[in-house]
Amino acid sequence: MQTELTRYRVEYALKSHRRDEFIEWIKSLLSGPFVLHAASFNSFKSGDIAKSSTQARRRYAEIFYDIEKLVEDQYSLQARGLQDQGRLKLLLPSIGWFFTELPLERAFYIQDDRRSISQRRLVSPSFNDVRRILNTAQVMALSDSKAPVRLVTFDGDVTLYPDGSNLLQENPVIDHILGLLQRGIYVGIVTAAGYSAKSGEMYMERLGGLLQRVCECEFLTSEQKNNVTVMGGECNFLFRLNGQTGLLEWVEPKDWLLPEMAEWEPDAIQGLLDLAESIMITLIAGMNLNAKVVRKERGVGLVPLPGQSLCREELEEVVLNCQRGLEVSKRAEKVNFCAFNGGSDVWVDIGDKRYGVRSLQKFLGDIPAGQSLHVGDQFASIGANDYKARLASCTVWVASPEETVEILHEFLKYLDESHRLP
Ligand code: IMP
Ligand code: MG
C-alpha cells in the first residue's frame, strides 16, 4: 500500500503538471483505431498500406469529429453559464474555457497529410500530432469567425527566437508579423523578460530586427506601424512602437493597468519577492547549485553562474519549491505571481501573462478573448509561463521558432481564403 501510494505521488501528483490532460485524453482515444486498424497489415505492398491507412484515417477523423461536437457543446453551454454541465467537463474536470469552437476534423485531415499519421503502423498518434492538430484547428476557427482576430501576442524566447537570443532582421517570422500588421491586426510581444527602464532600450536591443523592419516596411501604413506593443515582465512594463522614430515609447500604467492589478500594494510585491529570494538562496545552498539570485523590480531569478548550467531536474525542483513555498504563504494572498522554468534559469515574476494579455486587450480597445491569439512555447500547468494566457485568449502551443513560422504561414493563408469567400 505504501509503495502504491508513493508511486501514485510520483507518477501523478508530482508529474501531472507536465501533462496536458486534454491532449493525453485525445491521444488515448486515438490509440483504439491505431491498435485495431493501423497495424492490420504485415507486408509492405503499397496496396495493403493504402487500404489499412484509409481505414485508420476514417476512424481517426470520426474521433476528431466527435470531440469537435463535444467542444461545440461545451462552448454553447459556457455562453449560458452552464459550463459545469458539459459532458467534456464531466470527462475532463480540468478542461479550461473555449473562446471559439474548434474544427478538429478538418484540422486532422490537414495534419494527417503533413505527418502521415494514418499511414504510420508502428508509431501511434503522438502528443505532438495532437498538439499540432489543435493549433491548426485554432487558427482555422479564428479565420472563419465572423468576429475578426484583432490581436496576436507572442512570447519571446523559444517562440520568436532561440532561448536567450535576439530577434534578428533576417528571422523569417518577421515577414509573417508584417503580414499580420498589414491585415490591420495588432501585434504584442508578451515576454517574461523584465526591464523597467522607461527608455525601453533593452527591448529595443532584443527586438531590434523586428522594430527596424516594421519601420522600414513600404507596404504598411503609418498607423499600422504603430500597432506593435511590448509587454515586459509578464504584465509589468508596457511599450508601444513609434513607427516614425523607431523607438519604443513607455506607456503609463494608468492607461492600461487592470483594476485588480492596481490593488497589488508595493510593500506586498516586495514582500513576495523577498520570500521568493529567500527560498532560492536556501535552495542554492541546500542543493549545491552553481547559481546566483538576480533581483529585479518585479521579479527574482535564480540564474547559473558564468560558464555553468543547471540541469532540467534541478530547474524543476527549484520551480516547484518556489511555487509551493509561495502558495502556502500569506504573502501570495495579496499579490499574484508566476514561477517558471525558463530553460536555463528559474524566475518568480509578479503577475502572469493572463494579466499581460488582458491589459493589452484593454489598452487596444477592449478586444474580446475570442478575437485574440497568444502564441507561446510554455503551456505545462505548473512552472510554465504561457499557460496562464489561456485564461485571457485563444492560444497556439509551439515547440520552436520554426513552428511559429509554420503556424503563422497557415494562419495568414486561412485568413486570406476566408476573405475571398462571398
Ligand atoms: P519569454 O520566453 O519571452 O517569456 O522569456 C523568458 C526568459 O526571459 C527567461 O528564461 C529569462 O532568461 C529571461 N528573463 C530576463 N529577465 C527576466 C525577468 O525579469 N523575469 C523573467 N524572466 C526574465
Ligand atoms: Mg518562451
Coordinates of C-alpha atoms and ligand atoms in Angstrom, one line a residue:
M1 CA 0.0 0.0 0.0
Q2 CA 2.8 2.3 0.9
T3 CA 4.6 1.6 -2.3
E4 CA 1.4 2.1 -4.3
L5 CA 0.8 5.5 -2.6
T6 CA 4.4 6.5 -3.2
R7 CA 4.2 5.5 -6.8
Y8 CA 0.9 7.4 -7.2
R9 CA 2.6 10.5 -5.8
V10 CA 5.5 10.3 -8.1
E11 CA 3.5 9.3 -11.2
Y12 CA 0.6 11.6 -10.7
A13 CA 0.9 14.3 -8.1
L14 CA 4.5 15.3 -9.0
K15 CA 4.4 14.8 -12.7
S16 CA 0.9 15.7 -13.7
H17 CA 1.9 19.3 -14.2
R18 CA 4.0 18.2 -17.2
R19 CA 1.0 16.6 -18.9
D20 CA -1.8 18.3 -20.7
E21 CA -5.0 16.4 -19.8
F22 CA -6.9 17.3 -22.9
I23 CA -4.1 16.2 -25.3
E24 CA -3.5 13.0 -23.3
W25 CA -7.2 12.2 -23.4
I26 CA -7.4 12.7 -27.2
K27 CA -4.3 10.5 -27.6
S28 CA -5.9 7.7 -25.6
L29 CA -9.0 7.9 -27.8
L30 CA -6.8 7.5 -30.9
S31 CA -5.0 4.5 -29.6
G32 CA -8.1 2.4 -30.3
P33 CA -8.0 2.7 -34.1
F34 CA -4.2 2.6 -34.0
V35 CA -4.2 -0.8 -32.3
L36 CA -7.2 -2.2 -34.3
H37 CA -6.6 -0.8 -37.8
A38 CA -3.3 0.8 -38.3
A39 CA -1.4 -2.4 -37.6
S40 CA -3.7 -4.7 -39.6
F41 CA -1.3 -5.4 -42.4
N42 CA 2.0 -7.2 -42.3
S43 CA 3.5 -6.7 -45.7
F44 CA 4.9 -3.6 -47.4
K45 CA 2.9 -3.9 -50.5
S46 CA 1.6 -0.5 -51.3
G47 CA -2.0 -1.7 -51.9
D48 CA -2.1 -3.1 -48.3
I49 CA -0.7 0.1 -46.8
A50 CA -3.3 2.2 -48.7
K51 CA -6.2 0.0 -47.6
S52 CA -5.4 0.0 -43.9
S53 CA -4.4 3.6 -43.8
T54 CA -7.8 4.6 -45.3
Q55 CA -9.5 2.7 -42.5
A56 CA -7.3 4.3 -39.9
R57 CA -7.8 7.8 -41.4
R58 CA -11.6 7.4 -41.4
R59 CA -11.7 6.3 -37.8
Y60 CA -9.3 8.9 -36.6
A61 CA -11.3 11.5 -38.4
E62 CA -14.5 10.3 -36.8
I63 CA -12.9 10.6 -33.3
F64 CA -11.9 14.2 -34.1
Y65 CA -15.4 14.9 -35.4
D66 CA -16.9 13.6 -32.1
I67 CA -14.5 15.7 -30.0
E68 CA -15.4 18.7 -32.1
K69 CA -19.0 18.2 -31.2
L70 CA -18.2 17.9 -27.5
V71 CA -16.2 21.2 -27.7
E72 CA -19.1 22.8 -29.6
D73 CA -21.5 21.7 -26.8
Q74 CA -19.1 23.0 -24.1
Y75 CA -18.8 26.3 -26.0
S76 CA -22.5 26.8 -26.2
L77 CA -23.1 25.8 -22.5
Q78 CA -20.4 28.3 -21.4
A79 CA -22.3 31.1 -23.1
R80 CA -25.3 30.2 -21.0
G81 CA -23.3 29.9 -17.8
L82 CA -23.8 26.2 -17.7
Q83 CA -20.2 25.1 -18.4
D84 CA -20.2 22.7 -15.4
Q85 CA -22.9 20.6 -17.1
G86 CA -20.9 19.9 -20.2
R87 CA -20.0 16.3 -21.0
L88 CA -16.5 17.4 -21.8
K89 CA -16.2 19.0 -18.4
L90 CA -17.5 15.8 -16.8
L91 CA -14.9 13.7 -18.6
L92 CA -12.1 16.1 -18.1
P93 CA -12.6 18.2 -15.0
S94 CA -9.5 20.3 -15.7
I95 CA -10.7 21.5 -19.1
G96 CA -10.5 25.2 -19.5
W97 CA -12.5 27.8 -21.3
F98 CA -13.1 27.7 -25.1
F99 CA -13.1 31.1 -26.7
T100 CA -14.0 29.6 -30.1
E101 CA -15.3 26.3 -31.4
L102 CA -12.6 24.1 -33.0
P103 CA -12.9 22.5 -36.4
L104 CA -10.9 19.4 -35.4
E105 CA -11.9 17.1 -38.2
R106 CA -10.7 19.5 -40.9
A107 CA -7.6 20.2 -38.9
F108 CA -6.9 16.5 -38.6
Y109 CA -7.0 16.0 -42.4
I110 CA -4.5 18.8 -42.9
Q111 CA -2.0 17.5 -40.3
D112 CA -2.6 13.9 -41.4
D113 CA -1.4 14.8 -44.9
R114 CA 1.7 16.5 -43.4
R115 CA 2.6 14.0 -40.7
S116 CA 1.5 10.7 -42.2
I117 CA -0.5 9.9 -39.0
S118 CA -2.8 7.3 -40.5
Q119 CA -0.1 5.8 -42.7
R120 CA 2.0 5.0 -39.6
R121 CA 1.9 1.4 -38.4
L122 CA 4.4 1.4 -35.6
V123 CA 4.3 4.9 -34.1
S124 CA 0.9 5.8 -32.7
P125 CA -0.6 9.3 -32.8
S126 CA 1.6 11.3 -30.5
F127 CA 1.4 14.3 -28.2
N128 CA 2.9 16.5 -30.9
D129 CA 0.5 15.2 -33.6
V130 CA -2.4 16.2 -31.3
R131 CA -0.9 19.5 -30.3
R132 CA -0.4 20.5 -33.9
I133 CA -4.0 19.4 -34.9
L134 CA -5.3 21.6 -32.0
N135 CA -3.1 24.5 -33.3
T136 CA -4.4 24.2 -36.8
A137 CA -8.0 24.0 -35.6
Q138 CA -7.5 27.1 -33.5
V139 CA -6.2 29.3 -36.3
M140 CA -8.9 27.9 -38.7
A141 CA -11.5 28.9 -36.2
L142 CA -10.1 32.4 -35.8
S143 CA -10.0 32.8 -39.6
D144 CA -13.6 31.5 -40.1
S145 CA -15.1 33.6 -37.3
K146 CA -17.4 36.4 -38.1
A147 CA -15.6 38.4 -35.4
P148 CA -12.2 39.0 -36.9
V149 CA -9.0 38.5 -35.0
R150 CA -7.7 41.8 -33.7
L151 CA -4.7 41.0 -31.6
V152 CA -1.9 38.4 -31.9
T153 CA 0.5 38.2 -28.9
F154 CA 3.8 36.3 -28.9
D155 CA 6.0 35.0 -26.2
G156 CA 9.7 35.8 -26.9
D157 CA 12.3 33.1 -26.1
V158 CA 11.8 29.8 -28.0
T159 CA 8.6 31.2 -29.7
L160 CA 10.1 34.0 -31.8
Y161 CA 13.9 33.3 -31.4
P162 CA 16.1 30.7 -29.8
D163 CA 16.4 30.8 -26.0
G164 CA 18.4 33.8 -24.8
S165 CA 19.0 35.3 -28.3
N166 CA 17.7 38.4 -30.1
L167 CA 15.1 38.8 -32.9
L168 CA 17.3 39.4 -35.9
Q169 CA 16.2 41.2 -39.1
E170 CA 16.6 38.0 -41.2
N171 CA 14.3 35.9 -38.9
P172 CA 11.6 34.6 -41.2
V173 CA 8.9 35.2 -38.5
I174 CA 9.2 38.9 -39.2
D175 CA 7.7 38.5 -42.7
H176 CA 4.6 36.9 -41.2
I177 CA 4.4 39.5 -38.4
L178 CA 4.4 42.2 -41.1
G179 CA 1.6 40.2 -42.8
L180 CA -0.5 40.4 -39.6
L181 CA 0.1 44.2 -39.3
Q182 CA -0.8 44.6 -43.0
R183 CA -4.2 43.0 -42.3
G184 CA -4.9 45.5 -39.5
I185 CA -4.1 43.2 -36.7
Y186 CA -2.3 44.4 -33.5
V187 CA 0.9 42.6 -32.6
G188 CA 2.1 42.3 -29.0
I189 CA 5.2 40.7 -27.6
V190 CA 4.3 39.4 -24.1
T191 CA 7.6 38.3 -22.6
A192 CA 8.8 37.4 -19.1
A193 CA 12.0 39.4 -19.7
G194 CA 11.6 42.3 -17.3
Y195 CA 13.4 45.6 -17.8
S196 CA 12.0 48.5 -16.0
A197 CA 14.0 51.3 -17.7
K198 CA 11.5 53.7 -19.4
S199 CA 13.8 54.1 -22.3
G200 CA 12.9 50.6 -23.5
E201 CA 16.5 50.2 -24.7
M202 CA 16.8 46.6 -23.5
Y203 CA 13.7 45.6 -25.5
M204 CA 14.9 47.6 -28.5
E205 CA 18.1 45.6 -28.4
R206 CA 16.3 42.3 -28.0
L207 CA 13.6 43.0 -30.7
G208 CA 15.6 45.4 -32.8
G209 CA 15.3 43.3 -36.0
L210 CA 11.6 43.4 -35.9
L211 CA 11.2 47.1 -35.0
Q212 CA 13.6 48.2 -37.8
R213 CA 11.8 46.1 -40.4
V214 CA 8.4 47.4 -39.3
C215 CA 9.6 51.0 -39.6
E216 CA 11.2 50.5 -43.0
C217 CA 8.3 48.4 -44.4
E218 CA 6.9 50.0 -47.6
F219 CA 3.5 48.3 -47.6
L220 CA 2.5 49.3 -44.0
T221 CA 0.6 52.5 -43.3
S222 CA 2.0 54.8 -40.6
E223 CA -0.9 53.7 -38.4
Q224 CA -0.2 50.0 -38.9
K225 CA 3.5 50.7 -37.9
N226 CA 2.3 52.0 -34.5
N227 CA 0.4 48.8 -33.8
V228 CA 3.4 46.9 -32.3
T229 CA 3.5 46.7 -28.5
V230 CA 5.8 45.1 -26.0
M231 CA 4.6 43.9 -22.6
G232 CA 7.6 43.0 -20.4
G233 CA 8.0 41.2 -17.1
E234 CA 4.8 39.2 -17.9
C235 CA 2.5 42.2 -17.3
N236 CA 4.6 44.9 -15.7
F237 CA 6.1 47.2 -18.3
L238 CA 4.3 48.3 -21.5
F239 CA 5.9 50.0 -24.5
R240 CA 4.5 50.9 -27.9
L241 CA 6.4 51.3 -31.1
N242 CA 6.6 54.7 -32.6
G243 CA 6.7 53.8 -36.3
Q244 CA 8.2 57.1 -37.3
T245 CA 11.1 57.3 -34.9
G246 CA 11.6 53.5 -34.5
L247 CA 11.7 53.9 -30.7
L248 CA 9.7 52.0 -28.1
E249 CA 7.7 54.5 -26.1
W250 CA 6.8 53.9 -22.4
V251 CA 3.1 53.7 -21.8
E252 CA 2.0 54.9 -18.4
P253 CA 0.4 52.2 -16.2
K254 CA -2.7 54.3 -15.6
D255 CA -3.5 53.8 -19.3
W256 CA -3.5 50.0 -19.2
L257 CA -3.4 48.6 -15.6
L258 CA -6.3 46.4 -14.8
P259 CA -8.2 47.3 -11.5
E260 CA -7.2 44.0 -9.8
M261 CA -3.5 44.7 -10.6
A262 CA -3.8 48.2 -9.1
E263 CA -4.6 46.5 -5.8
W264 CA -1.2 44.9 -5.6
E265 CA 0.5 47.1 -3.0
P266 CA 4.2 48.0 -3.4
D267 CA 5.0 46.5 0.0
A268 CA 3.2 43.3 -0.7
I269 CA 5.0 43.0 -4.0
Q270 CA 8.4 43.4 -2.4
G271 CA 7.4 41.1 0.5
L272 CA 6.5 38.3 -2.0
L273 CA 9.8 38.8 -3.9
D274 CA 11.7 38.8 -0.6
L275 CA 10.2 35.4 0.2
A276 CA 11.0 34.0 -3.3
E277 CA 14.5 35.3 -2.9
S278 CA 15.0 33.6 0.4
I279 CA 13.6 30.3 -0.9
M280 CA 16.1 30.5 -3.8
I281 CA 19.0 31.3 -1.5
T282 CA 18.1 28.3 0.6
L283 CA 17.9 26.0 -2.4
I284 CA 21.2 27.2 -3.8
A285 CA 22.9 26.2 -0.6
G286 CA 20.9 23.1 0.0
M287 CA 21.3 21.7 -3.5
N288 CA 24.8 23.0 -4.0
L289 CA 23.7 24.8 -7.2
N290 CA 26.2 26.8 -9.2
A291 CA 23.8 29.6 -9.3
K292 CA 23.1 33.1 -8.0
V293 CA 20.0 35.2 -7.3
V294 CA 19.1 38.2 -9.5
R295 CA 16.7 40.6 -8.0
K296 CA 14.7 43.0 -10.2
E297 CA 11.9 45.5 -9.6
R298 CA 9.1 43.0 -10.4
G299 CA 10.9 39.6 -10.4
V300 CA 13.5 37.5 -8.9
G301 CA 15.6 34.9 -10.7
L302 CA 17.9 32.0 -10.0
V303 CA 20.4 32.0 -12.8
P304 CA 23.5 29.9 -13.4
L305 CA 26.9 31.3 -12.6
P306 CA 29.0 32.3 -15.7
G307 CA 30.1 29.2 -17.6
Q308 CA 27.8 26.9 -15.6
S309 CA 24.5 25.4 -16.3
L310 CA 21.7 23.7 -14.4
C311 CA 20.0 20.5 -15.5
R312 CA 16.3 20.3 -16.1
E313 CA 15.7 18.3 -13.0
E314 CA 17.4 21.0 -10.8
L315 CA 15.5 23.8 -12.5
E316 CA 12.2 21.9 -12.0
E317 CA 13.0 21.2 -8.3
V318 CA 13.6 24.9 -7.8
V319 CA 10.4 25.9 -9.6
L320 CA 8.2 23.5 -7.7
N321 CA 9.7 24.6 -4.4
C322 CA 9.2 28.3 -5.1
Q323 CA 5.6 27.6 -6.3
R324 CA 4.7 25.6 -3.2
G325 CA 6.6 27.8 -0.8
L326 CA 4.9 30.9 -2.1
E327 CA 1.5 29.4 -2.4
V328 CA 1.2 28.4 1.2
S329 CA 2.4 31.8 2.4
K330 CA 0.0 34.7 3.3
R331 CA 2.0 37.0 1.1
A332 CA 0.6 35.3 -2.1
E333 CA -2.9 36.1 -1.0
K334 CA -2.4 39.8 -1.8
V335 CA -0.3 39.6 -5.0
N336 CA -0.5 37.3 -8.0
F337 CA 2.8 35.7 -9.1
C338 CA 4.1 33.1 -11.5
A339 CA 7.1 30.8 -11.0
F340 CA 8.5 29.2 -14.1
N341 CA 11.4 27.3 -15.6
G342 CA 13.0 29.5 -18.3
G343 CA 15.0 26.6 -19.8
S344 CA 18.3 27.7 -18.2
D345 CA 17.1 29.7 -15.2
V346 CA 14.1 30.0 -12.9
W347 CA 12.0 33.1 -12.3
V348 CA 9.3 34.3 -10.0
D349 CA 7.6 37.3 -11.5
I350 CA 4.8 39.5 -10.2
G351 CA 1.6 38.8 -12.1
D352 CA 1.4 36.5 -15.1
K353 CA 0.7 36.5 -18.9
R354 CA -3.1 36.4 -18.3
Y355 CA -2.8 39.9 -16.9
G356 CA -0.3 40.8 -19.6
V357 CA -2.6 39.8 -22.4
R358 CA -5.7 41.2 -20.7
S359 CA -4.0 44.6 -20.1
L360 CA -3.1 44.8 -23.8
Q361 CA -6.6 43.8 -24.8
K362 CA -8.0 46.6 -22.7
F363 CA -5.4 49.1 -23.8
L364 CA -6.1 48.4 -27.5
G365 CA -9.8 49.0 -27.2
D366 CA -11.4 46.2 -25.1
I367 CA -10.6 43.4 -27.5
P368 CA -12.5 40.2 -26.5
A369 CA -10.6 37.0 -25.8
G370 CA -12.2 35.3 -28.8
Q371 CA -10.6 37.8 -31.1
S372 CA -7.2 37.5 -29.6
L373 CA -4.5 34.8 -30.0
H374 CA -1.4 34.1 -27.9
V375 CA 1.5 32.1 -29.4
G376 CA 3.9 30.5 -26.9
D377 CA 6.0 27.5 -26.0
Q378 CA 5.4 27.1 -22.3
F379 CA 2.0 25.5 -21.6
A380 CA 2.6 23.0 -18.9
S381 CA 0.3 23.7 -16.0
I382 CA 3.0 24.5 -13.4
G383 CA 6.4 26.1 -14.0
A384 CA 5.5 27.4 -17.4
N385 CA 4.6 31.0 -18.0
D386 CA 2.4 31.0 -21.2
Y387 CA -0.1 28.7 -19.5
K388 CA -2.0 31.5 -17.8
A389 CA -2.5 33.3 -21.1
R390 CA -5.1 30.5 -21.8
L391 CA -7.4 32.4 -19.4
A392 CA -7.3 35.5 -21.5
S393 CA -7.2 34.5 -25.1
C394 CA -7.1 31.7 -27.7
T395 CA -3.7 30.0 -27.7
V396 CA -1.3 28.1 -30.0
W397 CA 1.4 26.0 -28.4
V398 CA 4.6 25.8 -30.4
A399 CA 7.8 23.9 -29.7
S400 CA 10.3 26.1 -31.6
P401 CA 10.6 29.4 -33.6
E402 CA 10.3 27.3 -36.8
E403 CA 6.9 26.1 -35.7
T404 CA 5.8 29.7 -35.1
V405 CA 6.7 30.5 -38.7
E406 CA 4.7 27.5 -39.9
I407 CA 1.6 28.2 -38.0
L408 CA 1.6 31.9 -38.9
H409 CA 2.0 30.9 -42.6
E410 CA -1.0 28.7 -42.2
F411 CA -3.0 31.4 -40.3
L412 CA -2.4 34.1 -42.9
K413 CA -3.4 31.6 -45.7
Y414 CA -6.7 30.8 -44.0
L415 CA -7.3 34.5 -43.3
D416 CA -6.9 35.3 -47.0
E417 CA -9.1 32.3 -48.0
S418 CA -11.9 33.3 -45.7
H419 CA -11.8 36.9 -47.0
R420 CA -12.1 35.6 -50.6
L421 CA -15.4 33.8 -49.7
P422 CA -18.6 35.6 -50.8
Ligands
IMP1 P1 9.9 34.7 -22.5 O1 10.1 33.3 -23.1 O2 9.9 35.7 -23.6 O3 8.8 34.7 -21.6 O4 11.3 35.0 -21.7 C1 11.7 34.2 -20.6 C2 13.2 34.4 -20.4 O5 13.5 35.8 -20.1 C3 13.6 33.7 -19.1 O6 14.0 32.4 -19.3 C4 14.8 34.6 -18.6 O7 16.0 34.0 -19.1 C5 14.6 35.9 -19.3 N1 14.4 37.0 -18.3 C6 15.1 38.1 -18.2 N2 14.6 38.9 -17.2 C7 13.6 38.3 -16.7 C8 12.6 38.6 -15.6 O8 12.7 39.7 -15.0 N3 11.7 37.7 -15.4 C9 11.6 36.5 -16.0 N4 12.4 36.2 -17.0 C10 13.4 37.0 -17.3
MG2 MG 9.3 31.2 -24.1

